[in-house]
Amino acid sequence: MSDRRDTGKAFEGEFARKVDEIVAKYPYPRAAIMPILHLAQERDGYVTLDAEEWIAERLELSPSFVHGVVTFYTMYRTSECGANLLQLCTTVSCMLRGCDRLLLHLKNKLDIDVGETTQDGKFTLVTVECLGSCGTAPMMQINDDYYEDLDLERTDAILDAVARGERPPSGPGPRRVLID
Amino acid sequence: MVTFTIDGRELTVPAGTTILQAAHAHDIRIPHYCYHPGLSIAGNCRICLVDVEKFPKPAIACNTFVSEGMVVHTQEESEKARDWQRAMMEFLLINHPLDCPICDQAGECKLQDYSYKLGAPTTRFVEEKEHGPKRRELGPHVVFDWERCIKCTRCIRFCDEVSGTSELDMFLRGVHEEIGVFPGRPLDNPYSGNVVDICPVGALTLRESRFAPRVYFLSDVPSTCGACARGCSVNLGTYRNEIVRINPRENQAVNRWWMCDEGRLQAARLARTGARRLSGPRGGREGAADPWRAATAAAADALAGAARAGRVRVLASSRASVEECYLLAKLAAGPLRGAPLHLPAHERGEDDALLIRKDRTPNRVGAEAVFDALNVPARPAEELERTLVSGNLSALLAIGPGMLGPIDDEPPVVSPDSLASLETLVVLDAFPSVLSEAAHVLLPTTTFAESAGTWVNFAGRVQATARALTPNEECRPAVMLLSDLLERLTGEPAPGREAIQERLSEEVPAFAGIAWAELPASSGQQLAGSDEQAAACAPTGAALKMLDAGWEKVPDSPRGKPPWVW
Amino acid sequence: MEKILTRNVGVKGSHTLDVYRAGGGYRALKKALEMEPDAVTDAVKASGLRGRGGAGFPTGVKWSFMPKQPDPARESYLVCNADESEPGTFKDRLIMEVEPHALIEGCLIAAYAIRASTVFIYIRGEYVRPSRILEGAVREAYQAGLIGKNVLGTSFSCEMIVHRGAGAYICGEESALMDSLEGGRGNPRNKPPFPAQYGVFGHPTTVNNVETIAYVPWIIDRGPEWFASIGTNERNTGPKLYCMSGHIRNPGVYEAPTGVELWDLIDNYAGGMARPGRKLKACIPGGSSVPVLTAAQCEGLVMDFDSVAAAGSMIGSSGVMIMDESTDMVLVAERTAHFYAHESCGQCTPCREGTGWLEKIIRRIRMGQGRMEDLELLESVAGNMMGTSICALSDAAAMPVLGFIEKFRNEFVHYIEHRRSIVASG
């Protein structure tokens, strides 16, 4: 098992121990692949090819099968992205409350297009489908946190705080928003 | 048993049969891409939609099990079913590239065939098609074209269920999904070429056959592979007296639907090494008008002389056909006055769980059956080597190891030094070997595609090869050369191929019931008394066990699914 | 109507075992464990509870498909579908954040009824906070002997596993969920076989939506008659969560009796239309997979399973999207078509190719390069996508397009003829 191709981090030891814990929860080991991939991504920033091979061997699957699983789901990344992943919802309910305007604002403020990362590496901007927060639209997910009820001001305040290295309180805002 | 109606015909089939299987067994053709009888059911192409009465939606024939009293209408009868299939064809074609002029699949492409039969003549799609890589090498032999792929997943299922190597999988999602391999782990198993056969379109092509002559120009000759002791049934695609490609022919008793890459690439090997082919007889009187007669005469004289002194032996080969072995036995027992006969082994590696046999010759069982029955017991090659080294032989009649193709890395049958003691070495061979190098009389033979022959595989299955190519004048069929030799040595007219076969049925009990004329292009017949071996012949490798398991759950299989569900 | 699942919204610590117990929590579980499993199923049948994930299938009937004598080598499973990804839907998230124990208790009762040994809660990957809260509640329940071996000291044993998805709407389809849970790509399966016969890893499996399961404790505690007494009639029973979004003043989740009127929801629950003077133009009553309704069709519309179906749409997941006159319906159609093209798993021909084709045609119309024949083409392509695929995503992509063209054809025509939206500042 190649150990150090992408990030230089080993899989034996701490990682393997956590994997064993996860596998023990399930009646069939193969079912543990998704939580293990989340674990690998949390540790390395994305799912490395090394991780895929290690996981394949650990769960007795072929590496191509693991790669097939990784590339099927939107949340597993196969390469590095900026320090903060901005995932803006652009499906119908958010669109009705002005997410398109918000997207334009984000592109201008950060000076990047969708799919790109800012020069300083702090932000990557992507659009995503419905995040299940239509009651507090428009909104976006920054890394793991939902930031809701976003008008342009609130968005700026949140992004500036994140840029400073803070983790502003997530969840709904003080009032509902409708950007015209 | 279940009785149902399809297109007005009442059929009775075993319970657990799908509509598609029942239809195909009764010559009702339902179009299909993802279905393959040798693989699990995927049910994703949706072209086999049929109209089943009382069903609320169209049903896929490949995954709908027949029930008592079911009434089914296929596209032959039902305008509705035709509309659905036309719709599926349209969907398949909207992103499909207009590659027909440069695509190898043309002529045997199911998109072309079904489109012609039931598609629409024009397209309604005016958008930009999806684009993707068009010449991605998945492995040493298989090239992938993303744009042509219809995502039927036959290739993935083959690698999971038949070769058991799981190199292929589907990556990404939706219309962008693509077949691929894990970076650094190419599609490199001994059976990789089969995915090219089963790909219904030109998405997977064999690198060695890309841009070869069009398939509709090829003459297909059913034959048998000679690369190992299994003797897979094959199809030789020939064009202008060359083999352009070799495909497996379905034979449920021997190789099911598959063949290994080594056998498949024999044609390419022959083409590459053709220049090394042994050419023209050697060893006859200088300046003779007919070099073949002269060489045969020289061989006969020398062998007869050595036989009178009891100093001649015969080196046979399990790469010689059953007919050739018969003649060798007659020669050894007859005019060569009981010359001991040796049969060397050519083994490499191990038998695998699918098709490949470690015995790299196609006729060991056949040769031994003939030699045993005709009282010419086959001795090992090591014994011959010892006799040669001791200097007790003056002549040797040898069938070389290169009769079926170049022998590359095989160790020599006997060491070159040991041959130095011979006064006359007569060799029949097609490709150079230690024997042909040392021969005093060399009689170049035809290869496996240039003359007919009968062979018996490791499980007692009798099969035939056919003459697919016309040989040039620099080589002759071994059966003809041996026949000539026998005639020259005995003075009696030697039997032709058919006569040899009749005599084999009389003189060799194992061949008693063989219907020789029916062998070519068939799936073969068993030697008498070999039914037990027959049962163990067709591959049942670990991956295939999943397919054979039927309705049992297989949680530890690669997909954890029952074999009939993808 | 008395609030059930939304009674503790805003209450601090509502997700904890203590608060849940203080409100009578796990009383129903105790009662259920004293009943025969089939009696629990009968109670749910009698309540008229129908699936709240989108299909509306009678829950008790679904439970009755499970084997009455499970094979010990193939134990039965309950899967709770918390993959909530239908656009416009966000009620299951509320349940998991505010009342996770209601879900847990419901799962235990359901597992008992169908004789399952393990419950998998498949929660969409993006729901990080809800999954943490849910996992915390599961831990509490284990510690209190409510989950695990010998629940509440009875012979019923049940494990519960919270499993996070990773971003795929298709995993909300029950057979794709099962494939994903098994550790694969979320590919829906052909049927037969059916989940109750051959589900997760070949075990008999029932898949139920979060909200459906979360009401079960109240059905058992108060009796099915109580549940059935709320709602329009015996086929449309019980309290229900409605997700209001779009051009209303107070979007959010509102609990109301099944069969509340749409205008009641808009005006009395959600604070009325968002912008004064901007009238209702259209409503999508059940998540983006259902056909749109015009304002005229919304007059007097009763929001229950049968009535919405009679109006030509579906209550689906109760994702109610309200659109006022400023809405460009063709843009909504395009955004919806894009969603399905992005989420199609790609397995089968009509969906993989059709969803992309629909999106491309509608985008071309919006970019001002549409042709009149494109409308017929859209209808034909959408029609070919219905009933011909492995799962319902293909139908879910096709039906909205047919709905938009049928109800708002003039907007498409305007784009084609004038190369811009019919809406003023579109």
Coordinates of C-alpha atoms in Angstrom, one line a residue, chain C residues 4-383:
Chain C
I4 CA -47.2 18.4 17.4
L5 CA -43.8 18.4 15.7
T6 CA -43.4 22.1 15.8
R7 CA -44.5 22.6 19.4
N8 CA -40.9 23.1 20.6
V9 CA -39.5 25.4 17.9
G10 CA -37.5 28.0 19.7
V11 CA -37.4 26.1 23.0
K12 CA -33.8 25.8 24.2
G13 CA -32.7 22.2 24.6
S14 CA -35.7 20.8 22.8
H15 CA -33.4 18.3 21.2
T16 CA -32.4 16.8 24.5
L17 CA -33.8 13.6 26.0
D18 CA -34.8 15.4 29.2
V19 CA -37.0 17.9 27.4
Y20 CA -38.4 15.3 25.2
R21 CA -39.2 13.0 28.1
A22 CA -40.7 15.9 30.1
G23 CA -43.1 16.4 27.2
G24 CA -44.2 12.7 27.4
G25 CA -41.5 11.3 25.1
Y26 CA -40.9 7.5 24.8
R27 CA -44.3 6.8 26.4
A28 CA -45.4 5.6 23.0
L29 CA -42.5 3.3 22.7
K30 CA -43.3 1.6 26.0
K31 CA -46.9 1.2 24.9
A32 CA -45.9 -0.2 21.5
L33 CA -43.6 -2.7 23.0
E34 CA -46.5 -4.1 25.0
M35 CA -48.5 -4.6 21.7
E36 CA -48.0 -7.2 19.1
P37 CA -45.8 -5.9 16.2
D38 CA -48.7 -6.5 13.8
A39 CA -51.0 -4.5 16.0
V40 CA -48.7 -1.6 15.8
T41 CA -48.8 -1.8 12.0
D42 CA -52.6 -2.1 12.1
A43 CA -52.7 1.1 14.2
V44 CA -50.6 3.0 11.7
K45 CA -52.8 1.6 8.9
A46 CA -55.9 2.8 10.7
S47 CA -54.5 6.3 11.2
G48 CA -54.3 6.8 7.5
L49 CA -50.7 8.0 7.7
R50 CA -49.3 8.4 4.2
G51 CA -45.7 8.8 3.2
R52 CA -44.5 12.4 3.5
G53 CA -41.4 12.0 1.4
G54 CA -43.2 12.5 -1.9
A55 CA -45.0 9.4 -3.0
G56 CA -47.7 9.4 -0.4
F57 CA -47.9 5.7 -0.1
P58 CA -49.9 4.4 2.9
T59 CA -47.3 3.7 5.6
G60 CA -49.1 0.9 7.3
V61 CA -49.5 -1.0 4.1
K62 CA -45.8 -0.6 3.3
W63 CA -44.9 -2.0 6.7
S64 CA -47.1 -5.0 6.1
F65 CA -44.9 -6.1 3.1
M66 CA -42.1 -7.1 5.5
P67 CA -41.6 -10.7 6.5
K68 CA -43.5 -11.8 9.6
Q69 CA -40.8 -14.3 10.4
P70 CA -37.5 -12.8 9.4
D71 CA -34.7 -15.2 8.6
P72 CA -31.9 -14.7 11.2
A73 CA -29.4 -14.8 8.5
R74 CA -31.1 -11.9 6.7
E75 CA -32.4 -9.6 9.4
S76 CA -34.9 -6.9 8.5
Y77 CA -33.8 -3.3 8.3
L78 CA -35.6 0.0 8.6
V79 CA -34.1 2.9 6.7
C80 CA -35.1 6.4 7.6
N81 CA -34.8 8.6 4.5
A82 CA -33.3 11.9 5.8
D83 CA -31.8 12.7 2.4
E84 CA -34.2 15.7 2.0
S85 CA -33.0 17.3 -1.2
E86 CA -36.3 18.0 -3.1
P87 CA -36.1 21.7 -3.9
G88 CA -38.4 23.7 -1.7
T89 CA -38.4 21.1 1.1
F90 CA -36.8 21.7 4.5
K91 CA -39.1 20.1 7.0
D92 CA -37.1 17.0 7.9
R93 CA -34.2 19.3 8.8
L94 CA -36.4 21.0 11.3
I95 CA -37.5 17.7 12.9
M96 CA -33.9 16.6 13.2
E97 CA -32.7 19.8 14.7
V98 CA -35.6 20.4 17.0
E99 CA -37.2 17.0 17.7
P100 CA -34.6 14.4 17.0
H101 CA -36.0 12.1 19.7
A102 CA -39.4 12.1 18.0
L103 CA -37.7 10.7 15.0
I104 CA -35.7 8.2 17.1
E105 CA -38.8 7.0 19.0
G106 CA -40.7 6.7 15.7
C107 CA -37.9 4.7 14.3
L108 CA -37.9 2.3 17.2
I109 CA -41.6 1.8 17.1
A110 CA -41.5 1.3 13.3
A111 CA -38.6 -1.2 13.7
Y112 CA -40.5 -3.1 16.3
A113 CA -43.6 -3.2 14.0
I114 CA -41.7 -4.5 11.0
R115 CA -39.5 -6.8 13.1
A116 CA -36.3 -5.0 12.1
S117 CA -33.0 -5.3 14.0
T118 CA -31.2 -2.3 12.7
V119 CA -32.3 1.3 11.8
F120 CA -30.2 3.3 9.3
I121 CA -30.8 7.0 9.2
Y122 CA -29.5 8.2 5.9
I123 CA -29.0 12.0 6.2
R124 CA -27.8 14.1 3.4
G125 CA -24.2 15.1 3.7
E126 CA -24.8 18.9 3.6
Y127 CA -26.9 18.6 6.8
V128 CA -23.9 18.8 9.1
R129 CA -25.5 20.5 12.0
P130 CA -28.6 18.4 12.0
S131 CA -26.6 15.2 11.8
R132 CA -24.5 16.3 14.8
I133 CA -27.6 17.0 16.8
L134 CA -29.2 13.7 15.7
E135 CA -26.0 11.8 16.6
G136 CA -26.0 13.4 20.0
A137 CA -29.6 12.4 20.5
V138 CA -28.9 8.8 19.4
R139 CA -26.1 8.6 21.9
E140 CA -28.4 9.8 24.7
A141 CA -30.9 7.2 23.7
Y142 CA -28.4 4.4 23.7
Q143 CA -27.2 5.5 27.2
A144 CA -30.8 5.5 28.4
G145 CA -31.3 1.9 27.2
L146 CA -33.8 3.1 24.6
I147 CA -31.7 1.8 21.7
G148 CA -29.5 -1.3 21.6
K149 CA -29.9 -4.7 23.2
N150 CA -33.1 -5.3 25.1
V151 CA -34.8 -1.9 24.6
L152 CA -36.4 -0.8 27.8
G153 CA -35.7 -4.2 29.2
T154 CA -37.8 -6.1 26.7
S155 CA -36.7 -8.8 24.3
F156 CA -36.7 -6.3 21.4
S157 CA -33.2 -5.3 20.4
C158 CA -32.4 -2.7 17.8
E159 CA -29.3 -0.8 16.7
M160 CA -29.4 2.6 15.1
I161 CA -26.8 4.0 12.8
V162 CA -26.7 7.6 11.5
H163 CA -25.1 7.5 8.0
R164 CA -24.1 10.7 6.2
G165 CA -24.6 11.1 2.5
A166 CA -22.2 13.1 0.4
G167 CA -24.3 15.2 -2.0
A168 CA -26.6 13.5 -4.4
Y169 CA -30.4 14.2 -4.7
I170 CA -30.9 10.8 -6.3
C171 CA -30.0 9.1 -3.0
G172 CA -33.4 10.2 -1.8
E173 CA -34.9 7.7 -4.2
E174 CA -35.3 4.6 -2.0
S175 CA -33.4 2.1 -4.1
A176 CA -30.6 4.5 -4.9
L177 CA -30.4 5.2 -1.1
M178 CA -30.0 1.5 -0.6
D179 CA -27.2 1.2 -3.1
S180 CA -25.5 4.3 -1.5
L181 CA -25.9 2.9 2.0
E182 CA -24.3 -0.3 0.9
G183 CA -21.2 1.8 0.0
G184 CA -21.6 2.5 -3.7
R185 CA -22.7 5.0 -6.2
G186 CA -26.3 6.1 -5.6
N187 CA -27.7 4.1 -8.6
P188 CA -31.4 3.2 -8.4
R189 CA -32.3 -0.4 -9.0
N190 CA -34.7 -2.0 -11.3
K191 CA -37.7 -3.7 -9.7
P192 CA -38.2 -6.6 -9.2
P193 CA -36.8 -7.4 -6.7
F194 CA -38.6 -5.0 -4.3
P195 CA -37.0 -3.7 -1.1
A196 CA -39.2 -5.7 1.3
Q197 CA -38.0 -8.8 -0.6
Y198 CA -34.4 -7.8 -1.3
G199 CA -33.1 -4.5 0.1
V200 CA -30.0 -3.3 1.8
F201 CA -27.4 -6.0 1.3
G202 CA -30.2 -8.3 0.3
H203 CA -32.0 -7.9 3.6
P204 CA -35.8 -7.1 3.7
T205 CA -35.9 -3.4 4.0
T206 CA -38.5 -0.6 4.5
V207 CA -37.7 2.9 3.6
N208 CA -39.7 5.7 5.3
N209 CA -39.4 9.5 5.3
V210 CA -38.4 11.4 8.4
E211 CA -41.7 13.2 8.9
T212 CA -43.7 10.1 8.3
I213 CA -41.8 8.3 11.1
A214 CA -41.8 11.3 13.4
Y215 CA -45.6 11.3 13.7
V216 CA -45.7 7.6 14.6
P217 CA -45.2 8.1 18.4
W218 CA -48.3 10.3 18.6
I219 CA -50.3 7.8 16.6
I220 CA -49.5 5.1 19.1
D221 CA -49.7 7.4 22.2
R222 CA -53.0 9.0 21.3
G223 CA -54.4 6.3 19.1
P224 CA -55.0 6.2 15.4
E225 CA -58.5 7.7 15.7
W226 CA -57.0 10.9 17.0
F227 CA -54.7 11.1 14.0
A228 CA -57.4 10.2 11.6
S229 CA -59.7 12.8 13.0
I230 CA -57.5 15.6 11.7
G231 CA -57.4 16.3 8.0
T232 CA -59.8 16.2 5.1
N233 CA -61.0 12.6 5.1
E234 CA -59.9 9.1 5.9
R235 CA -57.4 9.1 2.9
N236 CA -55.9 12.5 3.9
T237 CA -55.3 12.4 7.6
G238 CA -53.2 13.9 10.4
P239 CA -51.2 17.1 11.0
K240 CA -48.7 17.9 8.3
L241 CA -45.6 20.0 7.8
Y242 CA -45.8 22.5 5.0
C243 CA -42.6 24.2 3.7
M244 CA -43.4 27.7 2.6
S245 CA -40.9 29.4 0.4
G246 CA -40.7 32.0 -2.4
H247 CA -42.5 35.4 -2.5
I248 CA -44.1 35.4 0.9
R249 CA -43.3 37.4 3.9
N250 CA -42.4 34.7 6.4
P251 CA -41.1 31.6 4.6
G252 CA -40.6 28.6 6.9
V253 CA -42.1 25.3 8.1
Y254 CA -45.7 25.4 9.2
E255 CA -47.7 22.6 10.8
A256 CA -51.3 22.4 9.8
P257 CA -54.0 19.8 9.3
T258 CA -53.7 17.9 6.1
G259 CA -56.1 19.7 3.8
V260 CA -55.4 23.2 4.9
E261 CA -56.2 25.7 2.1
L262 CA -53.3 27.2 0.2
W263 CA -54.4 30.8 0.7
D264 CA -54.8 30.0 4.4
L265 CA -51.2 28.9 4.5
I266 CA -50.1 32.0 2.5
D267 CA -52.0 34.6 4.4
N268 CA -52.5 33.3 7.9
Y269 CA -49.4 31.2 8.4
A270 CA -46.7 32.8 6.1
G271 CA -47.6 36.4 6.5
G272 CA -49.1 36.9 3.1
M273 CA -47.5 37.8 -0.2
A274 CA -44.0 39.3 0.2
R275 CA -44.4 42.5 -1.8
P276 CA -47.5 44.7 -1.6
G277 CA -49.2 44.9 -5.0
R278 CA -47.4 41.9 -6.4
K279 CA -50.1 39.3 -6.9
L280 CA -49.7 35.5 -6.9
K281 CA -48.8 34.2 -10.3
A282 CA -48.0 30.6 -9.8
C283 CA -47.5 28.0 -7.1
I284 CA -45.5 24.7 -7.1
P285 CA -47.3 22.8 -4.3
G286 CA -45.0 19.9 -3.6
G287 CA -41.4 20.4 -4.5
S288 CA -40.0 21.0 -7.9
S289 CA -40.9 17.6 -9.2
V290 CA -44.6 18.4 -9.4
P291 CA -46.4 20.4 -12.1
V292 CA -46.9 24.1 -11.4
L293 CA -50.3 25.5 -10.8
T294 CA -51.6 28.9 -12.0
A295 CA -53.0 31.4 -9.6
A296 CA -56.5 30.5 -10.8
Q297 CA -55.9 26.9 -9.8
C298 CA -54.8 28.1 -6.4
E299 CA -58.2 29.6 -5.6
G300 CA -59.7 27.4 -3.0
L301 CA -57.0 24.8 -3.4
V302 CA -57.1 22.2 -0.6
M303 CA -53.5 21.0 0.3
D304 CA -54.1 17.3 0.7
F305 CA -52.9 14.3 -1.4
D306 CA -56.1 13.8 -3.3
S307 CA -57.2 17.4 -3.9
V308 CA -53.9 18.5 -5.3
A309 CA -53.8 15.5 -7.5
A310 CA -57.3 16.3 -8.7
A311 CA -56.0 19.8 -9.5
G312 CA -53.4 18.3 -11.9
S313 CA -50.4 18.3 -9.6
M314 CA -49.2 16.5 -6.4
I315 CA -48.6 17.3 -2.7
G316 CA -45.3 15.5 -3.0
S317 CA -42.9 16.6 -0.3
S318 CA -45.1 19.7 0.6
G319 CA -42.4 22.1 -0.7
V320 CA -44.7 25.0 -1.5
M321 CA -43.0 27.6 -3.7
I322 CA -45.0 30.8 -4.1
M323 CA -44.3 32.9 -7.2
D324 CA -45.6 36.4 -7.7
E325 CA -46.0 38.4 -10.9
S326 CA -42.4 39.4 -11.1
T327 CA -41.4 35.8 -11.8
D328 CA -40.0 34.8 -15.1
M329 CA -41.6 31.3 -15.5
V330 CA -39.2 30.3 -18.2
L331 CA -36.3 31.1 -15.9
V332 CA -37.9 28.9 -13.2
A333 CA -38.3 26.1 -15.8
E334 CA -34.6 26.5 -16.8
R335 CA -33.4 26.4 -13.2
T336 CA -35.5 23.4 -12.5
A337 CA -34.3 21.6 -15.7
H338 CA -30.7 22.3 -14.7
F339 CA -31.3 20.8 -11.3
Y340 CA -32.4 17.5 -12.8
A341 CA -29.6 17.4 -15.3
H342 CA -27.1 18.0 -12.5
E343 CA -28.6 15.3 -10.3
S344 CA -29.3 12.5 -12.8
C345 CA -27.3 9.5 -11.8
G346 CA -26.7 8.7 -15.5
Q347 CA -27.5 5.0 -15.5
C348 CA -30.4 4.9 -17.9
T349 CA -30.7 6.4 -21.4
P350 CA -33.9 8.5 -21.2
C351 CA -32.9 10.4 -18.0
R352 CA -29.2 10.7 -18.7
E353 CA -29.7 12.2 -22.2
G354 CA -33.2 13.7 -21.7
T355 CA -32.5 15.8 -18.7
G356 CA -29.6 17.5 -20.5
W357 CA -31.6 17.9 -23.7
L358 CA -34.5 19.6 -21.9
E359 CA -32.1 22.0 -20.2
K360 CA -30.3 22.9 -23.4
I361 CA -33.6 23.6 -25.3
I362 CA -35.0 25.8 -22.5
R363 CA -31.7 27.7 -22.1
R364 CA -31.6 28.3 -25.8
I365 CA -35.1 29.7 -25.7
R366 CA -34.1 32.0 -22.8
M367 CA -31.0 33.1 -24.7
G368 CA -33.3 34.3 -27.5
Q369 CA -32.7 31.5 -30.0
G370 CA -35.9 29.5 -29.5
R371 CA -38.1 28.3 -32.3
M372 CA -41.8 27.6 -32.2
E373 CA -41.3 24.0 -32.8
D374 CA -39.2 23.8 -29.6
L375 CA -42.4 23.8 -27.6
E376 CA -43.6 20.6 -29.3
L377 CA -40.1 19.2 -29.1
L378 CA -40.0 19.8 -25.3
E379 CA -43.3 18.1 -24.9
S380 CA -42.3 15.2 -27.0
V381 CA -38.9 14.7 -25.2
A382 CA -40.5 15.1 -21.8
G383 CA -43.2 12.6 -22.8

